């Protein structure tokens, strides 16, 4: 009999502390465990897992041996070294260290013999497998018992007993509880093995009185005035009848601890792991997941059942019916309060507590033409699956009753289909039912919270969020208890689903936009700088996080779904190309994403349709797509509309000036655009404003290029293409169908200048200077100015170089400014006038930024 004693005087409570694989997996963590345990003033029992990853490796090594692979020896040696290294690092006392290494080596020798046996005879029975898996905890518990002051290792197989049911080893609760109490010195007369139903359990739980139990423990302490801490290997057990080594299932150390806590009526069960408690989602998947301060047993159970690995699902029931709270804490951050799981939570208003998921889901659909007439279909489905030990974690049945879908784990799918086909063989033959259909490659997600039942609209929010992200739901179920809504999606959408849901249910204080920025020239570079400098302000004032997850130039790129450091992104960029860009943007499959194009590249514009098809909004300063073939432009707009995302290109015309947005607003309010007159080329306006007696035409073009007003190839401005594109875009946005070829062009330079290489163009340009100077003098004399004017009247479009007199609104248009006159049904007599900087990297970047912000505001 072992007595649970430590600092024995005046103790009133007792707790069981379980340390998981990572908590004993490294020198740092195991020393932290030592500090945590030794700081305890209350009596405690410590339960430990195997060193992190060891159980997986034991199983993998046994498979190698089974396949006759020599490699098992190396694996074995490396596991042995890992334990040796741990002991060398953490046990200071030489004698103690030597004795411990001898104990471990004895066990390793046994283990080697078992592996060798498997290797020789190519046979690995479940019994042998369980024996092998047990070594992880057997070894780790020896190390921990030697490490902590007063540690004494207790053999769990002496009291954790299992029995075989439907081919599976399950806990023999009655025997185990009795043995636990004997082992830890509690009178069995005090033993109460309740065979509660769950509901009774909860009720009884609330009435359990811990004081009486504390008395019992106290009396034990006063008998034995010793300082001892029991160290129990988790997970492992022994079969009640055969005595063979068994276990409680993967992750079962949590369960061992819960059983001990329940049997001894402990005051607290602590689960020490590698994260700050139970979190809103798996922090390994959702970086923004945060700790849930308190959870009810029911909520914790729902989350665990749906894959929240942090606590092994069977753990909750034994402590729940005894009303023993569970605290989940972080060995690596012991100061953090972690999560308290208990029966009832005060001041609990949050409808949703957490999201969890199961990856390997298969959906089996039982259906048929006249299934409604088949008696007891559901009873038969569930009975036959239960008989074969197949657990069903989700059921969805249409009220028409002619189809039932059942979610099972992938590993159970083939067997489930087989037994269901046998069960319904007769009905299948007569045609009343179809053979079972199994849909694989799915994932199940659950959102959980007890307050859901008091909060309408949760399902609407859930499915609305998924829909907007282009995720379709294959099946869904909500129990009448309304503590859980579960649904099945294609596994490829799992991460994205978790992200969008987490964002919409938990991060409402922050909205996140994930940006891919293509082009790091003057506009892209400016934009990135503006985002960097505005980041904190937007976070604080707008609760918006602009997360740049990808930056690409034509030859290089960097991608990081957690956000790229914008202070040194250029150094982070590595070789890349357009194909990789496309694959990364789509492959990242990230929620709320926006592709931002700051290039002038047709190849990049070609990607928009694919991105929109994948629910990625597009914001672009590149005019190619919106001014390209009308049908393509229309399809892009329609796709965005249908998907509830955005295709925005405000900076295509007038850089940062609000021209397209204004036209859209006018049309949306029922106005009609009758006429557009505009100077739309900042470059040309700059050129015609700068040209002077001492600044010849060729020099003005060069300056426009140097100052970043012109396109990278200024011929696109000079040949009017840029203005034509802008006019086409405005005309289309005003509601008319037009192609670039429809625009009537009256140009000011011979066509020959636009053919050939760019270098030749620069060389030939001064040849035009004399002619321009002559025309300029004439214009000066007439007190007129040149403006390259774009016009649209009732859908008819033209561009031409015009000489405007001093009375014209275009006359005083300075520098590179743009101006747009909109004559509409409402603004007929006095047209609306929009005027200002129409070119320049920083105003264009600001316009792109404004488009991004308008998406954030949806
Ligand atoms: P241990 O070895 O301590 O038993 P586990 O690996 O079994 O630890 O469980 C802890 C892990 O559970 C965390 O590292 C985390 O990735 C995962 N996890 C999944 N869902 C959740 C959740 N909702 N909250 C916290 N952790 C979670
Ligand atoms: N070591 C066992 C496993 O990895 C039990 C546990 O860690 O809880 O499954
Ligand atoms: Mg675990």
PDB file of C-alpha atoms and ligand atoms in Angstrom, residues 18-21 48-51 53-56 133 136-137 234-235 249-255 312, ligand 2:
ATOM      1  CA  UNK A  18      -0.761  14.602 -15.133  1.00  0.00           C
ATOM      2  CA  UNK A  19       2.212  15.592 -17.261  1.00  0.00           C
ATOM      3  CA  UNK A  20       1.982  14.786 -20.978  1.00  0.00           C
ATOM      4  CA  UNK A  21       4.617  13.680 -23.463  1.00  0.00           C
ATOM      5  CA  UNK A  48       3.301  10.820 -16.482  1.00  0.00           C
ATOM      6  CA  UNK A  49       3.218  10.018 -20.175  1.00  0.00           C
ATOM      7  CA  UNK A  50       6.043   8.573 -22.184  1.00  0.00           C
ATOM      8  CA  UNK A  51       8.743  10.975 -23.374  1.00  0.00           C
ATOM      9  CA  UNK A  53       6.945  10.957 -29.428  1.00  0.00           C
ATOM     10  CA  UNK A  54       8.197   7.711 -27.852  1.00  0.00           C
ATOM     11  CA  UNK A  55       4.898   5.814 -28.089  1.00  0.00           C
ATOM     12  CA  UNK A  56       4.725   6.608 -31.811  1.00  0.00           C
ATOM     13  CA  UNK A 133       3.734   0.384 -26.272  1.00  0.00           C
ATOM     14  CA  UNK A 136       7.246   4.448 -22.947  1.00  0.00           C
ATOM     15  CA  UNK A 137       5.448   5.194 -19.693  1.00  0.00           C
ATOM     16  CA  UNK A 234      -0.164   6.786 -17.369  1.00  0.00           C
ATOM     17  CA  UNK A 235      -1.791   4.915 -20.250  1.00  0.00           C
ATOM     18  CA  UNK A 249      -5.910   3.923 -25.799  1.00  0.00           C
ATOM     19  CA  UNK A 250      -3.700   6.552 -27.409  1.00  0.00           C
ATOM     20  CA  UNK A 251      -3.562   9.660 -25.296  1.00  0.00           C
ATOM     21  CA  UNK A 252      -4.762   7.561 -22.367  1.00  0.00           C
ATOM     22  CA  UNK A 253      -2.508   9.011 -19.659  1.00  0.00           C
ATOM     23  CA  UNK A 254      -5.101  11.740 -19.125  1.00  0.00           C
ATOM     24  CA  UNK A 255      -7.618   8.987 -18.441  1.00  0.00           C
ATOM     25  CA  UNK A 312      -8.346  12.532 -24.131  1.00  0.00           C
TER      26      UNK A 312
HETATM   27  N1  LIG B   2       2.036   7.845 -24.432  1.00  0.00           N
HETATM   28  C1  LIG B   2       0.671   7.543 -24.823  1.00  0.00           C
HETATM   29  C2  LIG B   2       0.397   8.066 -26.209  1.00  0.00           C
HETATM   30  O1  LIG B   2       1.256   8.686 -26.799  1.00  0.00           O
HETATM   31  C3  LIG B   2      -0.330   8.035 -23.837  1.00  0.00           C
HETATM   32  C4  LIG B   2      -0.331   9.525 -23.599  1.00  0.00           C
HETATM   33  O2  LIG B   2       0.615  10.212 -23.944  1.00  0.00           O
HETATM   34  O3  LIG B   2      -1.306  10.013 -23.016  1.00  0.00           O
HETATM   35  O4  LIG B   2      -0.651   7.814 -26.705  1.00  0.00           O
END
